[in-house]
Structures are given as structure tokens and as C-alpha cells.
PDB file of C-alpha atoms in Angstrom:
ATOM      1  CA  MET F   1     103.770 113.921 120.226  1.00  0.00           C
ATOM      2  CA  ALA F   2     107.169 112.418 120.935  1.00  0.00           C
ATOM      3  CA  THR F   3     110.328 114.279 119.990  1.00  0.00           C
ATOM      4  CA  ALA F   4     113.920 113.153 119.608  1.00  0.00           C
ATOM      5  CA  THR F   5     117.365 114.639 120.055  1.00  0.00           C
ATOM      6  CA  PRO F   6     119.889 114.678 117.201  1.00  0.00           C
ATOM      7  CA  GLU F   7     121.823 112.002 119.070  1.00  0.00           C
ATOM      8  CA  SER F   8     118.836 109.668 119.386  1.00  0.00           C
ATOM      9  CA  LEU F   9     117.937 110.199 115.732  1.00  0.00           C
ATOM     10  CA  ALA F  10     121.488 109.302 114.754  1.00  0.00           C
ATOM     11  CA  LYS F  11     121.249 106.067 116.751  1.00  0.00           C
ATOM     12  CA  LEU F  12     117.920 105.199 115.160  1.00  0.00           C
ATOM     13  CA  GLU F  13     119.361 105.878 111.722  1.00  0.00           C
ATOM     14  CA  ALA F  14     122.407 103.703 112.377  1.00  0.00           C
ATOM     15  CA  THR F  15     120.190 100.847 113.518  1.00  0.00           C
ATOM     16  CA  LEU F  16     117.614 101.127 110.741  1.00  0.00           C
ATOM     17  CA  LEU F  17     120.230 101.361 108.006  1.00  0.00           C
ATOM     18  CA  ASN F  18     122.387  98.627 109.549  1.00  0.00           C
ATOM     19  CA  ILE F  19     125.488 100.790 109.444  1.00  0.00           C
ATOM     20  CA  SER F  20     127.481  98.246 111.461  1.00  0.00           C
ATOM     21  CA  GLY F  21     126.435  95.413 109.180  1.00  0.00           C
ATOM     22  CA  ASP F  22     125.321  93.128 112.001  1.00  0.00           C
ATOM     23  CA  VAL F  23     122.004  94.600 113.182  1.00  0.00           C
ATOM     24  CA  PRO F  24     119.269  91.916 113.305  1.00  0.00           C
ATOM     25  CA  LEU F  25     116.158  92.620 111.275  1.00  0.00           C
ATOM     26  CA  HIS F  26     113.875  92.796 114.306  1.00  0.00           C
ATOM     27  CA  ALA F  27     116.001  95.604 115.773  1.00  0.00           C
ATOM     28  CA  ARG F  28     115.850  97.494 112.488  1.00  0.00           C
ATOM     29  CA  PHE F  29     112.062  97.175 112.519  1.00  0.00           C
ATOM     30  CA  ARG F  30     111.921  98.542 116.065  1.00  0.00           C
ATOM     31  CA  SER F  31     113.888 101.597 114.969  1.00  0.00           C
ATOM     32  CA  LEU F  32     111.565 102.041 112.006  1.00  0.00           C
ATOM     33  CA  PHE F  33     108.442 102.049 114.140  1.00  0.00           C
ATOM     34  CA  THR F  34     110.086 104.364 116.652  1.00  0.00           C
ATOM     35  CA  LEU F  35     110.767 106.800 113.811  1.00  0.00           C
ATOM     36  CA  LYS F  36     107.126 106.428 112.762  1.00  0.00           C
ATOM     37  CA  ALA F  37     106.059 108.133 115.985  1.00  0.00           C
ATOM     38  CA  LEU F  38     108.377 111.118 115.532  1.00  0.00           C
ATOM     39  CA  PRO F  39     107.328 114.340 113.780  1.00  0.00           C
ATOM     40  CA  GLY F  40     109.250 116.368 111.257  1.00  0.00           C
ATOM     41  CA  GLN F  41     111.279 116.015 108.100  1.00  0.00           C
ATOM     42  CA  GLU F  42     114.298 114.224 109.564  1.00  0.00           C
ATOM     43  CA  PRO F  43     112.535 110.928 110.424  1.00  0.00           C
ATOM     44  CA  ILE F  44     111.157 110.881 106.867  1.00  0.00           C
ATOM     45  CA  ASN F  45     114.645 111.501 105.488  1.00  0.00           C
ATOM     46  CA  ILE F  46     116.099 108.658 107.543  1.00  0.00           C
ATOM     47  CA  ILE F  47     113.378 106.214 106.528  1.00  0.00           C
ATOM     48  CA  SER F  48     113.771 107.233 102.883  1.00  0.00           C
ATOM     49  CA  LYS F  49     117.449 106.276 102.956  1.00  0.00           C
ATOM     50  CA  GLY F  50     116.421 102.705 103.726  1.00  0.00           C
ATOM     51  CA  PHE F  51     115.137 102.109 100.199  1.00  0.00           C
ATOM     52  CA  LYS F  52     118.720 101.399  99.146  1.00  0.00           C
ATOM     53  CA  ASP F  53     118.584  98.199 101.198  1.00  0.00           C
ATOM     54  CA  GLU F  54     118.450  94.770  99.562  1.00  0.00           C
ATOM     55  CA  SER F  55     115.565  93.474 101.693  1.00  0.00           C
ATOM     56  CA  ALA F  56     112.195  93.777  99.948  1.00  0.00           C
ATOM     57  CA  LEU F  57     110.533  92.958 103.260  1.00  0.00           C
ATOM     58  CA  LEU F  58     112.179  95.907 104.991  1.00  0.00           C
ATOM     59  CA  LYS F  59     111.449  98.274 102.108  1.00  0.00           C
ATOM     60  CA  HIS F  60     107.806  97.186 102.090  1.00  0.00           C
ATOM     61  CA  GLU F  61     107.580  98.243 105.725  1.00  0.00           C
ATOM     62  CA  LEU F  62     109.413 101.502 105.044  1.00  0.00           C
ATOM     63  CA  ALA F  63     106.748 102.413 102.501  1.00  0.00           C
ATOM     64  CA  TYR F  64     103.964 101.323 104.849  1.00  0.00           C
ATOM     65  CA  VAL F  65     105.297 103.501 107.658  1.00  0.00           C
ATOM     66  CA  LEU F  66     105.678 106.553 105.414  1.00  0.00           C
ATOM     67  CA  GLY F  67     102.024 106.203 104.475  1.00  0.00           C
ATOM     68  CA  GLN F  68     100.918 105.802 108.074  1.00  0.00           C
ATOM     69  CA  MET F  69     102.835 108.878 109.260  1.00  0.00           C
ATOM     70  CA  GLY F  70     100.349 111.131 107.492  1.00  0.00           C
ATOM     71  CA  ASP F  71     102.986 113.621 106.354  1.00  0.00           C
ATOM     72  CA  PRO F  72     102.761 114.753 102.710  1.00  0.00           C
ATOM     73  CA  ARG F  73     106.508 115.370 102.706  1.00  0.00           C
ATOM     74  CA  ALA F  74     106.865 111.615 102.138  1.00  0.00           C
ATOM     75  CA  VAL F  75     105.097 111.804  98.761  1.00  0.00           C
ATOM     76  CA  PRO F  76     108.237 112.441  96.645  1.00  0.00           C
ATOM     77  CA  THR F  77     110.037 109.419  98.097  1.00  0.00           C
ATOM     78  CA  LEU F  78     107.017 107.161  97.657  1.00  0.00           C
ATOM     79  CA  SER F  79     106.524 108.398  94.102  1.00  0.00           C
ATOM     80  CA  ASP F  80     110.140 107.571  93.300  1.00  0.00           C
ATOM     81  CA  VAL F  81     109.732 104.067  94.709  1.00  0.00           C
ATOM     82  CA  LEU F  82     106.583 103.419  92.686  1.00  0.00           C
ATOM     83  CA  SER F  83     108.283 104.770  89.560  1.00  0.00           C
ATOM     84  CA  ASN F  84     111.298 102.482  89.952  1.00  0.00           C
ATOM     85  CA  GLU F  85     110.332  99.622  87.665  1.00  0.00           C
ATOM     86  CA  LYS F  86     113.386  97.633  88.781  1.00  0.00           C
ATOM     87  CA  GLU F  87     112.123  97.574  92.364  1.00  0.00           C
ATOM     88  CA  ASP F  88     110.407  94.505  93.813  1.00  0.00           C
ATOM     89  CA  PRO F  89     106.647  94.597  93.027  1.00  0.00           C
ATOM     90  CA  MET F  90     105.865  94.065  96.721  1.00  0.00           C
ATOM     91  CA  VAL F  91     107.691  97.300  97.544  1.00  0.00           C
ATOM     92  CA  ARG F  92     106.149  99.255  94.669  1.00  0.00           C
ATOM     93  CA  HIS F  93     102.685  98.051  95.661  1.00  0.00           C
ATOM     94  CA  GLU F  94     103.168  99.337  99.191  1.00  0.00           C
ATOM     95  CA  ALA F  95     104.426 102.686  97.910  1.00  0.00           C
ATOM     96  CA  ALA F  96     101.226 103.035  95.879  1.00  0.00           C
ATOM     97  CA  GLU F  97      99.128 102.070  98.885  1.00  0.00           C
ATOM     98  CA  ALA F  98     100.979 104.624 101.006  1.00  0.00           C
ATOM     99  CA  LEU F  99     100.210 107.348  98.465  1.00  0.00           C
ATOM    100  CA  GLY F 100      96.562 106.416  98.892  1.00  0.00           C
ATOM    101  CA  ALA F 101      96.902 106.505 102.675  1.00  0.00           C
ATOM    102  CA  LEU F 102      98.295 110.031 102.361  1.00  0.00           C
ATOM    103  CA  SER F 103      95.446 110.936  99.993  1.00  0.00           C
ATOM    104  CA  ALA F 104      98.114 112.388  97.717  1.00  0.00           C
ATOM    105  CA  GLU F 105      96.218 114.141  94.943  1.00  0.00           C
ATOM    106  CA  SER F 106      99.526 115.209  93.395  1.00  0.00           C
ATOM    107  CA  ALA F 107     100.289 111.523  92.793  1.00  0.00           C
ATOM    108  CA  ILE F 108      97.101 110.850  90.806  1.00  0.00           C
ATOM    109  CA  PRO F 109      98.816 111.061  87.378  1.00  0.00           C
ATOM    110  CA  LEU F 110     101.504 108.621  88.513  1.00  0.00           C
ATOM    111  CA  LEU F 111      98.965 106.190  89.947  1.00  0.00           C
ATOM    112  CA  GLU F 112      96.956 106.395  86.732  1.00  0.00           C
ATOM    113  CA  LYS F 113     100.106 105.677  84.730  1.00  0.00           C
ATOM    114  CA  TYR F 114     100.578 102.349  86.465  1.00  0.00           C
ATOM    115  CA  LEU F 115      96.992 101.154  86.086  1.00  0.00           C
ATOM    116  CA  ASP F 116      98.398  99.240  83.119  1.00  0.00           C
ATOM    117  CA  CYS F 117     101.466  97.941  84.949  1.00  0.00           C
ATOM    118  CA  PRO F 118     102.320  94.341  83.983  1.00  0.00           C
ATOM    119  CA  GLU F 119     102.735  93.556  87.685  1.00  0.00           C
ATOM    120  CA  ARG F 120      99.239  92.714  88.892  1.00  0.00           C
ATOM    121  CA  ALA F 121      99.823  93.710  92.514  1.00  0.00           C
ATOM    122  CA  VAL F 122     101.075  97.136  91.449  1.00  0.00           C
ATOM    123  CA  ARG F 123      98.226  97.944  89.079  1.00  0.00           C
ATOM    124  CA  GLU F 124      95.603  96.654  91.525  1.00  0.00           C
ATOM    125  CA  THR F 125      97.034  98.783  94.322  1.00  0.00           C
ATOM    126  CA  CYS F 126      97.077 101.855  92.081  1.00  0.00           C
ATOM    127  CA  GLU F 127      93.400 101.243  91.322  1.00  0.00           C
ATOM    128  CA  ILE F 128      92.544 101.050  95.019  1.00  0.00           C
ATOM    129  CA  ALA F 129      94.689 104.071  95.900  1.00  0.00           C
ATOM    130  CA  LEU F 130      92.968 106.208  93.264  1.00  0.00           C
ATOM    131  CA  ASP F 131      89.541 105.231  94.578  1.00  0.00           C
ATOM    132  CA  LYS F 132      90.699 105.964  98.141  1.00  0.00           C
ATOM    133  CA  ILE F 133      91.919 109.452  97.175  1.00  0.00           C
ATOM    134  CA  LYS F 134      88.623 110.182  95.423  1.00  0.00           C
ATOM    135  CA  TRP F 135      86.613 108.894  98.394  1.00  0.00           C
ATOM    136  CA  ASP F 136      88.637 110.990 100.837  1.00  0.00           C
ATOM    137  CA  ALA F 137      87.555 114.119  98.950  1.00  0.00           C
ATOM    138  CA  THR F 138      83.840 113.368  99.379  1.00  0.00           C
ATOM    139  CA  PRO F 139      81.814 114.771 102.295  1.00  0.00           C
ATOM    140  CA  GLU F 140      81.584 111.241 103.724  1.00  0.00           C
ATOM    141  CA  GLY F 141      85.329 110.801 103.436  1.00  0.00           C
ATOM    142  CA  LYS F 142      86.106 114.131 105.092  1.00  0.00           C
ATOM    143  CA  ALA F 143      83.717 113.385 107.948  1.00  0.00           C
ATOM    144  CA  ALA F 144      85.215 109.925 108.424  1.00  0.00           C
ATOM    145  CA  LYS F 145      88.738 111.359 108.544  1.00  0.00           C
ATOM    146  CA  GLN F 146      87.746 113.871 111.206  1.00  0.00           C
ATOM    147  CA  LEU F 147      86.009 111.194 113.265  1.00  0.00           C
ATOM    148  CA  ALA F 148      89.038 108.902 113.037  1.00  0.00           C
ATOM    149  CA  LYS F 149      91.287 111.749 114.181  1.00  0.00           C
ATOM    150  CA  GLU F 150      89.072 112.463 117.181  1.00  0.00           C
ATOM    151  CA  LYS F 151      88.912 108.799 118.195  1.00  0.00           C
ATOM    152  CA  LYS F 152      92.673 108.455 117.916  1.00  0.00           C
ATOM    153  CA  GLU F 153      93.226 111.522 120.080  1.00  0.00           C
ATOM    154  CA  GLN F 154      90.728 110.222 122.643  1.00  0.00           C
ATOM    155  CA  GLY F 155      92.269 106.760 122.634  1.00  0.00           C
ATOM    156  CA  THR F 156      88.975 105.150 121.645  1.00  0.00           C
ATOM    157  CA  ALA F 157      89.893 103.988 118.134  1.00  0.00           C
ATOM    158  CA  GLN F 158      89.450 100.258 117.651  1.00  0.00           C
ATOM    159  CA  PHE F 159      92.172 100.266 114.991  1.00  0.00           C
ATOM    160  CA  THR F 160      94.577 103.158 114.469  1.00  0.00           C
ATOM    161  CA  SER F 161      95.864 102.261 111.003  1.00  0.00           C
ATOM    162  CA  VAL F 162      95.053 104.309 107.912  1.00  0.00           C
ATOM    163  CA  ASP F 163      93.404 101.610 105.835  1.00  0.00           C
ATOM    164  CA  PRO F 164      93.583 101.335 102.029  1.00  0.00           C
ATOM    165  CA  ALA F 165      89.779 101.517 101.943  1.00  0.00           C
ATOM    166  CA  PRO F 166      87.208 102.634 104.516  1.00  0.00           C
ATOM    167  CA  ALA F 167      85.060  99.971 106.105  1.00  0.00           C
ATOM    168  CA  ALA F 168      81.648  99.593 104.504  1.00  0.00           C
ATOM    169  CA  THR F 169      78.821 101.424 106.238  1.00  0.00           C
ATOM    170  CA  HIS F 170      77.748  98.279 108.093  1.00  0.00           C
ATOM    171  CA  SER F 171      80.691  98.617 110.452  1.00  0.00           C
ATOM    172  CA  LYS F 172      79.321 101.847 111.933  1.00  0.00           C
ATOM    173  CA  LEU F 173      76.794  99.652 113.700  1.00  0.00           C
ATOM    174  CA  VAL F 174      79.521  97.955 115.690  1.00  0.00           C
ATOM    175  CA  ALA F 175      81.554 100.977 116.747  1.00  0.00           C
ATOM    176  CA  SER F 176      80.792  99.999 120.331  1.00  0.00           C
ATOM    177  CA  ARG F 177      81.203  96.268 119.604  1.00  0.00           C
ATOM    178  CA  ASP F 178      77.418  95.924 119.922  1.00  0.00           C
ATOM    179  CA  ILE F 179      77.121  92.827 117.779  1.00  0.00           C
ATOM    180  CA  GLY F 180      73.449  92.599 118.637  1.00  0.00           C
ATOM    181  CA  SER F 181      72.808  95.687 116.534  1.00  0.00           C
ATOM    182  CA  LEU F 182      73.734  93.804 113.378  1.00  0.00           C
ATOM    183  CA  GLY F 183      71.064  92.374 111.147  1.00  0.00           C
ATOM    184  CA  PRO F 184      71.091  88.574 110.763  1.00  0.00           C
ATOM    185  CA  ASN F 185      72.337  88.765 107.184  1.00  0.00           C
ATOM    186  CA  THR F 186      74.989  91.471 107.567  1.00  0.00           C
ATOM    187  CA  ILE F 187      77.999  89.153 107.662  1.00  0.00           C
ATOM    188  CA  ASN F 188      76.633  87.114 104.765  1.00  0.00           C
ATOM    189  CA  GLU F 189      76.112  90.285 102.731  1.00  0.00           C
ATOM    190  CA  LEU F 190      79.625  91.471 103.475  1.00  0.00           C
ATOM    191  CA  ARG F 191      81.020  88.038 102.640  1.00  0.00           C
ATOM    192  CA  ASP F 192      79.222  88.125  99.305  1.00  0.00           C
ATOM    193  CA  SER F 193      80.700  91.554  98.548  1.00  0.00           C
ATOM    194  CA  LEU F 194      84.149  90.408  99.649  1.00  0.00           C
ATOM    195  CA  LEU F 195      84.119  87.438  97.287  1.00  0.00           C
ATOM    196  CA  ASP F 196      82.383  89.090  94.325  1.00  0.00           C
ATOM    197  CA  THR F 197      85.142  89.474  91.736  1.00  0.00           C
ATOM    198  CA  SER F 198      82.841  91.508  89.491  1.00  0.00           C
ATOM    199  CA  LYS F 199      82.989  94.370  92.006  1.00  0.00           C
ATOM    200  CA  PRO F 200      85.803  96.945  92.058  1.00  0.00           C
ATOM    201  CA  LEU F 201      88.588  96.012  94.447  1.00  0.00           C
ATOM    202  CA  PHE F 202      87.895  99.147  96.469  1.00  0.00           C
ATOM    203  CA  GLU F 203      84.375  97.918  97.250  1.00  0.00           C
ATOM    204  CA  ARG F 204      85.633  94.445  98.126  1.00  0.00           C
ATOM    205  CA  TYR F 205      88.199  96.011 100.444  1.00  0.00           C
ATOM    206  CA  ARG F 206      85.443  98.009 102.119  1.00  0.00           C
ATOM    207  CA  ALA F 207      83.667  94.751 102.901  1.00  0.00           C
ATOM    208  CA  MET F 208      86.957  93.309 104.153  1.00  0.00           C
ATOM    209  CA  PHE F 209      87.525  96.095 106.653  1.00  0.00           C
ATOM    210  CA  ALA F 210      83.903  96.031 107.783  1.00  0.00           C
ATOM    211  CA  LEU F 211      84.302  92.335 108.590  1.00  0.00           C
ATOM    212  CA  ARG F 212      87.483  93.182 110.473  1.00  0.00           C
ATOM    213  CA  ASP F 213      85.587  95.737 112.531  1.00  0.00           C
ATOM    214  CA  ILE F 214      82.907  93.180 113.381  1.00  0.00           C
ATOM    215  CA  GLY F 215      85.604  90.721 114.412  1.00  0.00           C
ATOM    216  CA  THR F 216      83.446  87.745 115.399  1.00  0.00           C
ATOM    217  CA  ALA F 217      84.315  84.146 114.564  1.00  0.00           C
ATOM    218  CA  GLU F 218      81.741  84.294 111.778  1.00  0.00           C
ATOM    219  CA  ALA F 219      83.399  87.416 110.377  1.00  0.00           C
ATOM    220  CA  VAL F 220      86.797  85.698 110.520  1.00  0.00           C
ATOM    221  CA  ASP F 221      85.395  82.725 108.613  1.00  0.00           C
ATOM    222  CA  ALA F 222      84.050  85.088 105.956  1.00  0.00           C
ATOM    223  CA  LEU F 223      87.465  86.717 105.632  1.00  0.00           C
ATOM    224  CA  ALA F 224      89.193  83.338 105.447  1.00  0.00           C
ATOM    225  CA  ALA F 225      87.072  82.476 102.422  1.00  0.00           C
ATOM    226  CA  GLY F 226      88.886  85.273 100.611  1.00  0.00           C
ATOM    227  CA  LEU F 227      92.198  83.441 100.896  1.00  0.00           C
ATOM    228  CA  SER F 228      91.168  81.385  97.872  1.00  0.00           C
ATOM    229  CA  ASP F 229      91.083  84.485  95.650  1.00  0.00           C
ATOM    230  CA  SER F 230      93.345  84.648  92.598  1.00  0.00           C
ATOM    231  CA  SER F 231      94.776  88.033  93.631  1.00  0.00           C
ATOM    232  CA  ALA F 232      97.916  87.822  95.765  1.00  0.00           C
ATOM    233  CA  LEU F 233      97.331  91.430  96.791  1.00  0.00           C
ATOM    234  CA  PHE F 234      93.827  90.671  98.041  1.00  0.00           C
ATOM    235  CA  LYS F 235      95.036  87.700 100.082  1.00  0.00           C
ATOM    236  CA  HIS F 236      97.968  89.739 101.386  1.00  0.00           C
ATOM    237  CA  GLU F 237      95.519  92.273 102.803  1.00  0.00           C
ATOM    238  CA  ILE F 238      93.372  89.601 104.438  1.00  0.00           C
ATOM    239  CA  ALA F 239      96.481  88.272 106.176  1.00  0.00           C
ATOM    240  CA  PHE F 240      97.218  91.814 107.391  1.00  0.00           C
ATOM    241  CA  VAL F 241      93.672  92.132 108.733  1.00  0.00           C
ATOM    242  CA  PHE F 242      94.017  88.832 110.580  1.00  0.00           C
ATOM    243  CA  GLY F 243      97.175  90.178 112.186  1.00  0.00           C
ATOM    244  CA  GLN F 244      95.253  93.212 113.392  1.00  0.00           C
ATOM    245  CA  LEU F 245      92.382  91.145 114.756  1.00  0.00           C
ATOM    246  CA  LEU F 246      94.590  88.912 116.918  1.00  0.00           C
ATOM    247  CA  SER F 247      91.872  86.272 116.753  1.00  0.00           C
ATOM    248  CA  PRO F 248      92.952  82.684 117.471  1.00  0.00           C
ATOM    249  CA  HIS F 249      90.099  81.665 115.191  1.00  0.00           C
ATOM    250  CA  SER F 250      92.127  82.871 112.188  1.00  0.00           C
ATOM    251  CA  VAL F 251      95.206  80.766 112.978  1.00  0.00           C
ATOM    252  CA  PRO F 252      94.234  77.593 111.055  1.00  0.00           C
ATOM    253  CA  ALA F 253      93.634  79.597 107.869  1.00  0.00           C
ATOM    254  CA  LEU F 254      96.942  81.421 108.276  1.00  0.00           C
ATOM    255  CA  VAL F 255      98.870  78.222 108.961  1.00  0.00           C
ATOM    256  CA  LYS F 256      97.344  76.559 105.912  1.00  0.00           C
ATOM    257  CA  THR F 257      98.422  79.501 103.783  1.00  0.00           C
ATOM    258  CA  LEU F 258     101.930  79.548 105.228  1.00  0.00           C
ATOM    259  CA  GLU F 259     102.339  75.843 104.528  1.00  0.00           C
ATOM    260  CA  ASP F 260     101.383  76.254 100.865  1.00  0.00           C
ATOM    261  CA  VAL F 261     104.767  76.315  99.128  1.00  0.00           C
ATOM    262  CA  ASP F 262     103.120  77.417  95.880  1.00  0.00           C
ATOM    263  CA  GLU F 263     101.584  80.530  97.413  1.00  0.00           C
ATOM    264  CA  ASP F 264     102.810  83.949  96.310  1.00  0.00           C
ATOM    265  CA  GLU F 265     105.335  85.531  98.675  1.00  0.00           C
ATOM    266  CA  MET F 266     103.098  88.579  99.090  1.00  0.00           C
ATOM    267  CA  GLN F 267     100.436  86.527 100.821  1.00  0.00           C
ATOM    268  CA  VAL F 268     102.727  84.719 103.240  1.00  0.00           C
ATOM    269  CA  PHE F 269     104.467  87.973 104.211  1.00  0.00           C
ATOM    270  CA  TYR F 270     102.113  88.856 107.066  1.00  0.00           C
TER     271      TYR F 270
END
């Protein structure tokens, strides 16, 4: 794993926190994702300082990165962000999602507290995070975590992100991108689960990430159908998945969403 000198950490901190006052946002993001790759408490401390910034977009990414780093020492900062009811809902939502990514059992009472949050994106994310933490503690969840770790170390992981929900079981069939191993109705079944608003969000997310793993044009079309959902959070996650897929087939759906001036800012973020 990469390491950094005190001098390089100081430079990264100055850039991320825009100490000079004239650092462009893209440079601040580069510093953030450089810090993401560094171990130890100090990178977490530096990232945590960024939550004083005015940019909700930047703070959303700060929370995302803290969740992806996999270090439980980020839990107190993320808990504080979620608890700050004056913070932008987009930032609080990502803090809750990051607590789920860290499988932070100590945060369960806090996540349960905000299941009744008036901000829909926050309460929905808390619901998903709680289900993720519970799933991680199951034998299936523990086995999946170990497998993901091994694939990441071997460089064979299709996607390296810690997702808010594990892909539905169908996606195991396409670990080698062997689309021929899928049954003829698999994508339709996943699409039905994705769009079924009577199902828990966690289950719908599992269908979402299974479709991502399949990654065909048909899977992209199924995901695009979810952009008509009433939940800004749900659509926000589909946009994130499209960004991961890098499929030109998703561009028309993304452009249509971006051009919709009435769309919630959470969805157009990605």
C-alpha cells in the first residue's frame, strides 16, 4: 500500500482544503482520491477537516471516500455528519451510506434514529445501510467480503467499490463475463425486482448491482427504466452505476436526465 511523507500529506491537505483560496475543484478531488489510497489516521483526519467546506458536492465525495477506505476510524466523523441536521441532505445521505460500507455496527442506533428523518434520501439511505450491515454479518456476507478482498488483491475484481448492497445472486453467473451462462429471463427478472416498489430498497439495489455486473445493452436498458422512479436516491445510484459501467449505451438516458431542469440535484450529480 502507498505511503506518504509528512511533506506530501501537508501538500495534499493544502490542496484539498483550498488553503490558498484559488484551488480548482478538480484539483481538490484529485487530492481527495490520492488520500483515499493512503493508510493510517492522518489521511482520515485531513479528509474530515473538509466537512467545513461550503460545497455539498465536495462533502458528498468526502463521505464517499471515507466509506470506501474501509477504516473504522472514520466512523466518528461520518456519524457526526449524519447527525448534523443542518447539513445538506445529499451529504448526510452519503455519510449514512459510508457507515453501511464500513459495516459499522456501532452506528446502528444512529441509523435507526434517522429512519424517520423528514429528508427522504437520508431515511432511505439509513434503511439500506442497516440492511447492508445485517447482511455483512451473515455467512453469505462474510464469504462475499473475503472473496471481494481476494479478487481485489489479485487484480481480478470487475468493480472495486464497496457497494451499498451486494449484487443479487444472479451476478455470480457472470463473474467471468460469460453472458451465455445466463438464463433467458434473468435480465427481465432483475428488471422486475429493480422496478418493484413494494420490495425493500435493499433488494432493489441488489438487482441494480446485478444488472451492473451483467453490463450488456439489455441490462443497461433495464437500469435506465429505473430513472423514472420517484426516489431521487434510487435514481442517483443508477447514475453512479452508469458511470462505473462506462457504456455508451447509457448516454442517451443520462443526457435526458441532465436536461430535465425539474430533476432533483441528487440525480444529476453523477
